[in-house]
PDB file of C-alpha atoms and ligand atoms in Angstrom:
ATOM      1  CA  MET P   1    -123.158  73.293  95.629  1.00 52.00           C
ATOM      2  CA  PHE P   2    -123.314  69.761  94.212  1.00 58.00           C
ATOM      3  CA  LEU P   3    -126.526  68.737  92.543  1.00 58.00           C
ATOM      4  CA  GLU P   4    -127.783  65.220  93.236  1.00 65.00           C
ATOM      5  CA  SER P   5    -129.388  64.955  89.809  1.00 69.00           C
ATOM      6  CA  PRO P   6    -128.898  66.866  86.552  1.00 76.00           C
ATOM      7  CA  PRO P   7    -130.805  70.168  86.366  1.00 82.00           C
ATOM      8  CA  SER P   8    -133.796  70.207  84.013  1.00 83.00           C
ATOM      9  CA  HIS P   9    -132.891  71.061  80.407  1.00 86.00           C
ATOM     10  CA  LYS P  10    -134.255  74.594  80.667  1.00 85.00           C
ATOM     11  CA  ASP P  11    -132.054  75.338  83.735  1.00 87.00           C
ATOM     12  CA  ARG P  12    -128.786  74.020  82.285  1.00 92.00           C
ATOM     13  CA  LEU P  13    -126.137  76.661  81.668  1.00 94.00           C
ATOM     14  CA  LYS P  14    -123.426  76.459  79.019  1.00 91.00           C
ATOM     15  CA  PRO P  15    -119.875  77.721  79.735  1.00 93.00           C
ATOM     16  CA  SER P  16    -120.697  80.859  77.727  1.00 95.00           C
ATOM     17  CA  ASP P  17    -123.991  81.583  79.546  1.00 96.00           C
ATOM     18  CA  THR P  18    -123.951  84.560  81.894  1.00 97.00           C
ATOM     19  CA  PHE P  19    -125.236  85.433  85.358  1.00 97.00           C
ATOM     20  CA  SER P  20    -124.884  88.430  87.698  1.00 97.00           C
ATOM     21  CA  PHE P  21    -123.268  88.073  91.093  1.00 97.00           C
ATOM     22  CA  CYS P  22    -121.017  89.883  93.521  1.00 97.00           C
ATOM     23  CA  CYS P  23    -120.500  88.982  97.181  1.00 97.00           C
ATOM     24  CA  HIS P  24    -119.123  91.614  99.577  1.00 96.00           C
ATOM     25  CA  SER P  25    -119.303  92.634 103.214  1.00 96.00           C
ATOM     26  CA  ASP P  26    -121.613  95.621 102.628  1.00 97.00           C
ATOM     27  CA  LEU P  27    -124.524  93.356 101.707  1.00 97.00           C
ATOM     28  CA  SER P  28    -127.196  92.742 104.354  1.00 97.00           C
ATOM     29  CA  CYS P  29    -126.862  88.998 103.771  1.00 97.00           C
ATOM     30  CA  PHE P  30    -123.094  88.930 104.435  1.00 97.00           C
ATOM     31  CA  ASN P  31    -122.223  85.584 106.115  1.00 95.00           C
ATOM     32  CA  ALA P  32    -125.901  84.551 106.206  1.00 94.00           C
ATOM     33  CA  CYS P  33    -125.233  81.728 103.747  1.00 94.00           C
ATOM     34  CA  CYS P  34    -122.585  80.150 106.010  1.00 96.00           C
ATOM     35  CA  ARG P  35    -125.121  78.445 108.267  1.00 93.00           C
ATOM     36  CA  ASN P  36    -128.022  76.038 108.265  1.00 87.00           C
ATOM     37  CA  LYS P  37    -126.899  74.072 105.267  1.00 86.00           C
ATOM     38  CA  HIS P  38    -125.610  70.709 104.199  1.00 90.00           C
ATOM     39  CA  LEU P  39    -122.072  71.629 103.144  1.00 95.00           C
ATOM     40  CA  PRO P  40    -120.590  68.591 101.379  1.00 95.00           C
ATOM     41  CA  LEU P  41    -116.892  67.819 101.638  1.00 97.00           C
ATOM     42  CA  THR P  42    -115.005  66.068  98.868  1.00 97.00           C
ATOM     43  CA  PRO P  43    -111.730  64.242  99.523  1.00 98.00           C
ATOM     44  CA  PHE P  44    -109.837  67.135  97.903  1.00 98.00           C
ATOM     45  CA  ASP P  45    -111.746  69.712 100.008  1.00 98.00           C
ATOM     46  CA  LEU P  46    -110.792  67.811 103.128  1.00 98.00           C
ATOM     47  CA  LEU P  47    -107.132  67.640 102.106  1.00 97.00           C
ATOM     48  CA  LYS P  48    -106.970  71.396 101.509  1.00 98.00           C
ATOM     49  CA  ILE P  49    -108.736  72.443 104.727  1.00 98.00           C
ATOM     50  CA  LYS P  50    -106.831  69.952 106.862  1.00 97.00           C
ATOM     51  CA  LYS P  51    -103.581  71.353 105.500  1.00 97.00           C
ATOM     52  CA  ASN P  52    -104.767  74.930 106.110  1.00 98.00           C
ATOM     53  CA  LEU P  53    -105.546  74.062 109.751  1.00 98.00           C
ATOM     54  CA  ASP P  54    -102.378  71.958 110.074  1.00 98.00           C
ATOM     55  CA  ILE P  55    -104.060  69.176 112.026  1.00 98.00           C
ATOM     56  CA  HIS P  56    -104.127  65.378 111.801  1.00 98.00           C
ATOM     57  CA  SER P  57    -106.913  64.030 109.610  1.00 98.00           C
ATOM     58  CA  ASP P  58    -108.292  61.996 112.561  1.00 98.00           C
ATOM     59  CA  ASP P  59    -108.704  65.248 114.535  1.00 98.00           C
ATOM     60  CA  PHE P  60    -110.186  67.022 111.556  1.00 98.00           C
ATOM     61  CA  LEU P  61    -112.801  64.299 111.082  1.00 98.00           C
ATOM     62  CA  ALA P  62    -113.671  64.267 114.784  1.00 98.00           C
ATOM     63  CA  ARG P  63    -113.965  68.048 115.152  1.00 97.00           C
ATOM     64  CA  TYR P  64    -115.378  69.306 111.887  1.00 98.00           C
ATOM     65  CA  VAL P  65    -117.105  66.526 109.981  1.00 98.00           C
ATOM     66  CA  VAL P  66    -120.389  64.642 110.067  1.00 97.00           C
ATOM     67  CA  TYR P  67    -120.590  61.424 108.150  1.00 94.00           C
ATOM     68  CA  ARG P  68    -123.305  59.051 106.979  1.00 95.00           C
ATOM     69  CA  PRO P  69    -123.367  56.302 104.384  1.00 95.00           C
ATOM     70  CA  ASP P  70    -125.557  56.974 101.352  1.00 93.00           C
ATOM     71  CA  PRO P  71    -128.629  54.769 101.950  1.00 92.00           C
ATOM     72  CA  GLU P  72    -128.512  53.254  98.459  1.00 91.00           C
ATOM     73  CA  SER P  73    -124.853  52.987  97.497  1.00 93.00           C
ATOM     74  CA  GLY P  74    -123.276  52.855 100.965  1.00 95.00           C
ATOM     75  CA  PHE P  75    -120.640  55.391  99.854  1.00 96.00           C
ATOM     76  CA  PRO P  76    -119.745  57.790 102.671  1.00 96.00           C
ATOM     77  CA  ILE P  77    -121.241  61.286 102.478  1.00 96.00           C
ATOM     78  CA  LEU P  78    -119.247  63.813 104.463  1.00 97.00           C
ATOM     79  CA  SER P  79    -120.228  67.343 105.351  1.00 97.00           C
ATOM     80  CA  ILE P  80    -119.027  70.149 107.605  1.00 97.00           C
ATOM     81  CA  LYS P  81    -120.366  69.893 111.159  1.00 97.00           C
ATOM     82  CA  MET P  82    -122.345  73.077 111.712  1.00 96.00           C
ATOM     83  CA  ALA P  83    -121.974  74.400 115.265  1.00 91.00           C
ATOM     84  CA  GLY P  84    -124.540  75.311 117.919  1.00 87.00           C
ATOM     85  CA  GLU P  85    -128.289  75.653 117.744  1.00 86.00           C
ATOM     86  CA  ASN P  86    -128.007  78.150 114.881  1.00 88.00           C
ATOM     87  CA  ALA P  87    -125.997  75.611 112.855  1.00 94.00           C
ATOM     88  CA  ILE P  88    -123.156  77.981 111.948  1.00 96.00           C
ATOM     89  CA  CYS P  89    -120.169  76.935 109.875  1.00 98.00           C
ATOM     90  CA  PRO P  90    -117.169  76.607 112.238  1.00 97.00           C
ATOM     91  CA  PHE P  91    -115.036  78.603 109.803  1.00 98.00           C
ATOM     92  CA  VAL P  92    -117.139  81.744 109.525  1.00 97.00           C
ATOM     93  CA  THR P  93    -115.934  84.921 111.279  1.00 97.00           C
ATOM     94  CA  PRO P  94    -117.357  88.465 111.373  1.00 96.00           C
ATOM     95  CA  ASN P  95    -114.948  89.247 108.523  1.00 96.00           C
ATOM     96  CA  GLY P  96    -115.972  86.295 106.379  1.00 97.00           C
ATOM     97  CA  CYS P  97    -114.508  82.849 105.794  1.00 98.00           C
ATOM     98  CA  SER P  98    -111.382  82.075 107.864  1.00 98.00           C
ATOM     99  CA  ILE P  99    -110.286  79.403 105.380  1.00 98.00           C
ATOM    100  CA  TYR P 100    -111.196  81.399 102.289  1.00 98.00           C
ATOM    101  CA  ASN P 101    -108.182  80.310 100.214  1.00 98.00           C
ATOM    102  CA  ASP P 102    -109.009  76.684 100.933  1.00 98.00           C
ATOM    103  CA  ARG P 103    -112.816  76.882 101.105  1.00 98.00           C
ATOM    104  CA  PRO P 104    -114.592  73.791  99.832  1.00 98.00           C
ATOM    105  CA  THR P 105    -115.872  73.222  96.305  1.00 97.00           C
ATOM    106  CA  ALA P 106    -119.510  73.946  97.192  1.00 96.00           C
ATOM    107  CA  CYS P 107    -118.587  77.398  98.567  1.00 97.00           C
ATOM    108  CA  ARG P 108    -116.530  78.182  95.452  1.00 97.00           C
ATOM    109  CA  LEU P 109    -119.386  77.181  93.173  1.00 97.00           C
ATOM    110  CA  PHE P 110    -122.010  79.258  95.031  1.00 96.00           C
ATOM    111  CA  PRO P 111    -124.358  80.646  93.629  1.00 96.00           C
ATOM    112  CA  LEU P 112    -124.007  77.902  91.024  1.00 96.00           C
ATOM    113  CA  GLY P 113    -124.728  74.218  91.336  1.00 94.00           C
ATOM    114  CA  ARG P 114    -122.787  71.581  89.417  1.00 95.00           C
ATOM    115  CA  PHE P 115    -123.738  68.018  88.540  1.00 91.00           C
ATOM    116  CA  SER P 116    -121.302  65.543  86.998  1.00 89.00           C
ATOM    117  CA  GLY P 117    -121.831  61.953  85.969  1.00 87.00           C
ATOM    118  CA  ILE P 118    -121.153  59.306  83.340  1.00 83.00           C
ATOM    119  CA  ASN P 119    -123.877  57.944  81.121  1.00 76.00           C
ATOM    120  CA  PRO P 120    -123.157  54.171  80.805  1.00 69.00           C
ATOM    121  CA  LYS P 121    -123.768  54.381  77.039  1.00 71.00           C
ATOM    122  CA  GLU P 122    -121.180  57.118  76.611  1.00 71.00           C
ATOM    123  CA  LYS P 123    -117.717  56.979  78.083  1.00 72.00           C
ATOM    124  CA  ASN P 124    -117.056  60.662  78.707  1.00 75.00           C
ATOM    125  CA  PRO P 125    -118.149  62.405  81.902  1.00 76.00           C
ATOM    126  CA  LYS P 126    -120.833  65.058  81.515  1.00 86.00           C
ATOM    127  CA  GLU P 127    -121.190  68.154  83.654  1.00 91.00           C
ATOM    128  CA  PHE P 128    -124.061  70.582  84.053  1.00 92.00           C
ATOM    129  CA  TYR P 129    -124.213  73.929  85.832  1.00 95.00           C
ATOM    130  CA  SER P 130    -127.286  75.796  86.976  1.00 96.00           C
ATOM    131  CA  LEU P 131    -128.051  78.911  88.988  1.00 96.00           C
ATOM    132  CA  LEU P 132    -129.318  78.038  92.466  1.00 94.00           C
ATOM    133  CA  GLN P 133    -132.501  79.622  93.802  1.00 90.00           C
ATOM    134  CA  ILE P 134    -131.322  81.360  96.995  1.00 90.00           C
ATOM    135  CA  PRO P 135    -133.888  83.899  98.213  1.00 90.00           C
ATOM    136  CA  LEU P 136    -131.639  85.275 100.988  1.00 92.00           C
ATOM    137  CA  CYS P 137    -128.689  86.022  98.690  1.00 96.00           C
ATOM    138  CA  ARG P 138    -128.495  89.698  97.662  1.00 97.00           C
ATOM    139  CA  GLY P 139    -125.333  89.080  95.636  1.00 97.00           C
ATOM    140  CA  ILE P 140    -127.342  87.957  92.629  1.00 95.00           C
ATOM    141  CA  GLU P 141    -128.885  91.460  92.429  1.00 95.00           C
ATOM    142  CA  GLU P 142    -125.453  93.054  91.937  1.00 96.00           C
ATOM    143  CA  GLU P 143    -124.451  94.144  88.457  1.00 94.00           C
ATOM    144  CA  LYS P 144    -121.189  92.255  88.015  1.00 97.00           C
ATOM    145  CA  ASN P 145    -121.584  89.825  85.105  1.00 97.00           C
ATOM    146  CA  TRP P 146    -119.812  86.500  84.670  1.00 98.00           C
ATOM    147  CA  THR P 147    -119.875  83.676  82.198  1.00 98.00           C
ATOM    148  CA  ILE P 148    -119.886  80.218  83.790  1.00 97.00           C
ATOM    149  CA  ALA P 149    -116.370  79.654  82.421  1.00 97.00           C
ATOM    150  CA  GLN P 150    -115.135  82.930  83.959  1.00 98.00           C
ATOM    151  CA  TRP P 151    -116.624  82.021  87.336  1.00 98.00           C
ATOM    152  CA  VAL P 152    -115.009  78.568  87.311  1.00 98.00           C
ATOM    153  CA  GLU P 153    -111.656  80.207  86.541  1.00 98.00           C
ATOM    154  CA  ASN P 154    -112.103  83.075  89.005  1.00 98.00           C
ATOM    155  CA  GLN P 155    -112.998  80.766  91.887  1.00 98.00           C
ATOM    156  CA  GLY P 156    -110.002  78.477  91.310  1.00 98.00           C
ATOM    157  CA  LEU P 157    -112.374  75.588  90.668  1.00 98.00           C
ATOM    158  CA  LEU P 158    -110.418  73.706  87.997  1.00 97.00           C
ATOM    159  CA  PRO P 159    -108.088  71.711  90.286  1.00 97.00           C
ATOM    160  CA  TYR P 160    -111.058  70.912  92.531  1.00 97.00           C
ATOM    161  CA  ILE P 161    -113.161  69.689  89.616  1.00 96.00           C
ATOM    162  CA  ARG P 162    -110.262  67.630  88.273  1.00 96.00           C
ATOM    163  CA  MET P 163    -109.755  65.833  91.592  1.00 96.00           C
ATOM    164  CA  ASN P 164    -113.464  65.587  92.502  1.00 96.00           C
ATOM    165  CA  ASP P 165    -114.285  63.956  89.179  1.00 94.00           C
ATOM    166  CA  LYS P 166    -111.847  61.118  89.917  1.00 95.00           C
ATOM    167  CA  MET P 167    -114.688  59.880  92.116  1.00 95.00           C
ATOM    168  CA  LEU P 168    -116.700  59.238  88.937  1.00 92.00           C
ATOM    169  CA  ASP P 169    -114.312  56.388  88.024  1.00 92.00           C
ATOM    170  CA  ILE P 170    -115.254  54.750  91.323  1.00 94.00           C
ATOM    171  CA  LEU P 171    -118.992  55.493  91.308  1.00 92.00           C
ATOM    172  CA  PHE P 172    -119.493  54.624  87.641  1.00 90.00           C
ATOM    173  CA  HIS P 173    -116.998  51.750  87.479  1.00 92.00           C
ATOM    174  CA  PRO P 174    -118.134  49.102  84.964  1.00 90.00           C
ATOM    175  CA  ARG P 175    -117.853  46.406  87.626  1.00 92.00           C
ATOM    176  CA  ARG P 176    -119.946  48.211  90.201  1.00 91.00           C
ATOM    177  CA  ASN P 177    -123.360  46.713  90.777  1.00 90.00           C
ATOM    178  CA  PRO P 178    -125.565  49.775  91.389  1.00 86.00           C
ATOM    179  CA  SER P 179    -128.155  47.699  93.231  1.00 90.00           C
ATOM    180  CA  THR P 180    -125.641  46.554  95.879  1.00 92.00           C
ATOM    181  CA  ALA P 181    -124.489  48.855  98.663  1.00 94.00           C
ATOM    182  CA  LEU P 182    -120.910  48.831  99.947  1.00 96.00           C
ATOM    183  CA  THR P 183    -120.251  46.534 102.898  1.00 96.00           C
ATOM    184  CA  GLU P 184    -119.002  48.036 106.158  1.00 95.00           C
ATOM    185  CA  SER P 185    -115.460  46.913 105.408  1.00 96.00           C
ATOM    186  CA  GLN P 186    -115.613  48.516 101.949  1.00 97.00           C
ATOM    187  CA  GLN P 187    -116.937  51.739 103.510  1.00 97.00           C
ATOM    188  CA  GLN P 188    -113.960  51.747 105.876  1.00 97.00           C
ATOM    189  CA  LYS P 189    -111.579  51.365 102.935  1.00 97.00           C
ATOM    190  CA  VAL P 190    -113.199  54.358 101.207  1.00 98.00           C
ATOM    191  CA  MET P 191    -113.024  56.422 104.404  1.00 98.00           C
ATOM    192  CA  VAL P 192    -109.328  55.708 104.949  1.00 98.00           C
ATOM    193  CA  ALA P 193    -108.167  55.969 101.326  1.00 98.00           C
ATOM    194  CA  LEU P 194    -110.072  59.169 100.510  1.00 98.00           C
ATOM    195  CA  TYR P 195    -110.898  60.965 103.732  1.00 98.00           C
ATOM    196  CA  ASN P 196    -108.194  60.110 106.269  1.00 98.00           C
ATOM    197  CA  PRO P 197    -104.913  60.902 104.501  1.00 98.00           C
ATOM    198  CA  ASP P 198    -102.636  60.714 107.552  1.00 98.00           C
ATOM    199  CA  ILE P 199    -103.869  57.227 108.400  1.00 98.00           C
ATOM    200  CA  PHE P 200    -103.768  56.151 104.735  1.00 98.00           C
ATOM    201  CA  ARG P 201    -100.123  57.262 104.485  1.00 98.00           C
ATOM    202  CA  GLU P 202     -99.306  55.139 107.554  1.00 98.00           C
ATOM    203  CA  PHE P 203    -101.188  52.243 105.956  1.00 97.00           C
ATOM    204  CA  VAL P 204     -99.140  52.603 102.753  1.00 97.00           C
ATOM    205  CA  PHE P 205     -95.718  52.824 104.393  1.00 97.00           C
ATOM    206  CA  GLU P 206     -96.083  50.941 107.656  1.00 96.00           C
ATOM    207  CA  THR P 207     -97.923  47.792 106.556  1.00 96.00           C
ATOM    208  CA  SER P 208     -97.392  45.255 103.759  1.00 95.00           C
ATOM    209  CA  PHE P 209     -99.364  47.520 101.381  1.00 95.00           C
ATOM    210  CA  LEU P 210     -96.427  48.076  99.008  1.00 93.00           C
ATOM    211  CA  THR P 211     -95.790  44.356  98.624  1.00 92.00           C
ATOM    212  CA  GLN P 212     -99.368  43.852  97.446  1.00 90.00           C
ATOM    213  CA  PHE P 213     -99.989  47.084  95.549  1.00 91.00           C
ATOM    214  CA  GLU P 214     -97.073  47.796  93.256  1.00 89.00           C
ATOM    215  CA  ILE P 215     -96.043  51.364  92.643  1.00 92.00           C
ATOM    216  CA  ASP P 216     -92.759  52.595  91.202  1.00 93.00           C
ATOM    217  CA  ASP P 217     -90.107  54.186  93.436  1.00 94.00           C
ATOM    218  CA  GLU P 218     -90.693  57.685  92.114  1.00 95.00           C
ATOM    219  CA  THR P 219     -94.439  57.517  92.857  1.00 95.00           C
ATOM    220  CA  ALA P 220     -93.745  56.053  96.291  1.00 95.00           C
ATOM    221  CA  HIS P 221     -91.372  58.935  97.001  1.00 96.00           C
ATOM    222  CA  ARG P 222     -94.017  61.496  95.961  1.00 97.00           C
ATOM    223  CA  VAL P 223     -96.754  59.785  97.957  1.00 97.00           C
ATOM    224  CA  LYS P 224     -94.590  60.182 101.088  1.00 96.00           C
ATOM    225  CA  THR P 225     -94.666  63.962 100.938  1.00 95.00           C
ATOM    226  CA  ASP P 226     -97.279  65.058  98.412  1.00 97.00           C
ATOM    227  CA  ASP P 227    -100.921  64.881  99.542  1.00 96.00           C
ATOM    228  CA  ILE P 228    -102.312  65.017  96.012  1.00 97.00           C
ATOM    229  CA  ALA P 229    -100.154  62.049  94.966  1.00 98.00           C
ATOM    230  CA  LEU P 230    -101.433  60.243  98.073  1.00 98.00           C
ATOM    231  CA  LEU P 231    -105.066  60.951  97.184  1.00 98.00           C
ATOM    232  CA  THR P 232    -104.460  59.852  93.590  1.00 97.00           C
ATOM    233  CA  LEU P 233    -103.061  56.582  94.978  1.00 97.00           C
ATOM    234  CA  GLY P 234    -106.182  56.334  97.165  1.00 98.00           C
ATOM    235  CA  PHE P 235    -108.418  56.431  94.088  1.00 97.00           C
ATOM    236  CA  SER P 236    -106.306  53.798  92.270  1.00 96.00           C
ATOM    237  CA  PHE P 237    -106.233  51.589  95.364  1.00 97.00           C
ATOM    238  CA  LEU P 238    -110.031  51.736  95.703  1.00 97.00           C
ATOM    239  CA  LYS P 239    -110.597  50.732  92.086  1.00 95.00           C
ATOM    240  CA  LYS P 240    -108.712  47.519  92.849  1.00 95.00           C
ATOM    241  CA  ALA P 241    -109.945  47.020  96.404  1.00 95.00           C
ATOM    242  CA  LEU P 242    -113.628  47.446  95.520  1.00 96.00           C
ATOM    243  CA  TYR P 243    -113.773  45.946  92.046  1.00 94.00           C
ATOM    244  CA  ALA P 244    -110.852  43.548  91.516  1.00 81.00           C
TER     245      ALA P 244
HETATM  246  S1  SF4 M   1    -116.283  77.177 104.555  1.00 80.57           S
HETATM  247 FE1  SF4 M   1    -116.166  79.406 104.543  1.00 80.57          FE
HETATM  248  S2  SF4 M   1    -117.400  80.054 102.787  1.00 80.57           S
HETATM  249 FE2  SF4 M   1    -117.952  77.932 103.223  1.00 80.57          FE
HETATM  250  S3  SF4 M   1    -119.723  78.038 104.585  1.00 80.57           S
HETATM  251 FE3  SF4 M   1    -117.914  77.919 105.896  1.00 80.57          FE
HETATM  252  S4  SF4 M   1    -117.337  80.041 106.333  1.00 80.57           S
HETATM  253 FE4  SF4 M   1    -118.775  80.056 104.596  1.00 80.57          FE
HETATM  254  S1  SF4 M   2    -125.820  85.222 100.720  1.00 80.57           S
HETATM  255 FE1  SF4 M   2    -124.826  85.540  98.719  1.00 80.57          FE
HETATM  256  S2  SF4 M   2    -124.097  87.673  98.684  1.00 80.57           S
HETATM  257 FE2  SF4 M   2    -124.693  87.179 100.792  1.00 80.57          FE
HETATM  258  S3  SF4 M   2    -122.752  86.581 101.727  1.00 80.57           S
HETATM  259 FE3  SF4 M   2    -123.694  84.700 100.978  1.00 80.57          FE
HETATM  260  S4  SF4 M   2    -122.898  84.424  98.895  1.00 80.57           S
HETATM  261 FE4  SF4 M   2    -122.452  86.524  99.512  1.00 80.57          FE
END
């Protein structure tokens, strides 16, 4: 899960700190955590799940996502649309997660929370982990021990963290005025460049985009077929579009 603010000093965990956890289908809580929650979606999460489901990003957004602008910054906040009156994740099955290999960052982190940010006085991003308080989760009573670093590795989190933290360059950009929210047109740019890859690819190759935003031929070739290259272009484009 993402933390909205850094955990208190006493709750911060170092990469070498340990915790106990094991999740398996014999536990009474199996699947209970896949409901009734705000499950945030990062641009990279969306890319991975959309590819897993093999659907157009417009369809993915319409079927599986709820969206609202952050009241202060105006940046879009996306989360999985929980289904029915019991607010169940659309991807949960009696056997567990149907998109397990491409599950979002928050599900990989669980039962940990992670906060990342940039202190304006320092240039380097800082990250903090903490153990979430989840009364229903029996997995934390199991005896399997992990360090934070082992869990990050085991859950395949590194590529997710690398891509998710590209957002820090946008949120903590030196030209961003934190007291001004994005306009509607800026919000639309963020939505298309980061959260609607199929439409962004059309925008790149079927409009005058490439005459205004110069990229070399090799990058252009990669962006045509490689979703990660496309998302990386989305981040670069936004830095110019929002703060030029
Ligand atoms: S994406 Fe998978 S792991 Fe995450 S809440 Fe949904 S079913 Fe559970
Ligand atoms: S509540 Fe905890 S142990 Fe139970 S299924 Fe969810 S993550 Fe696993």
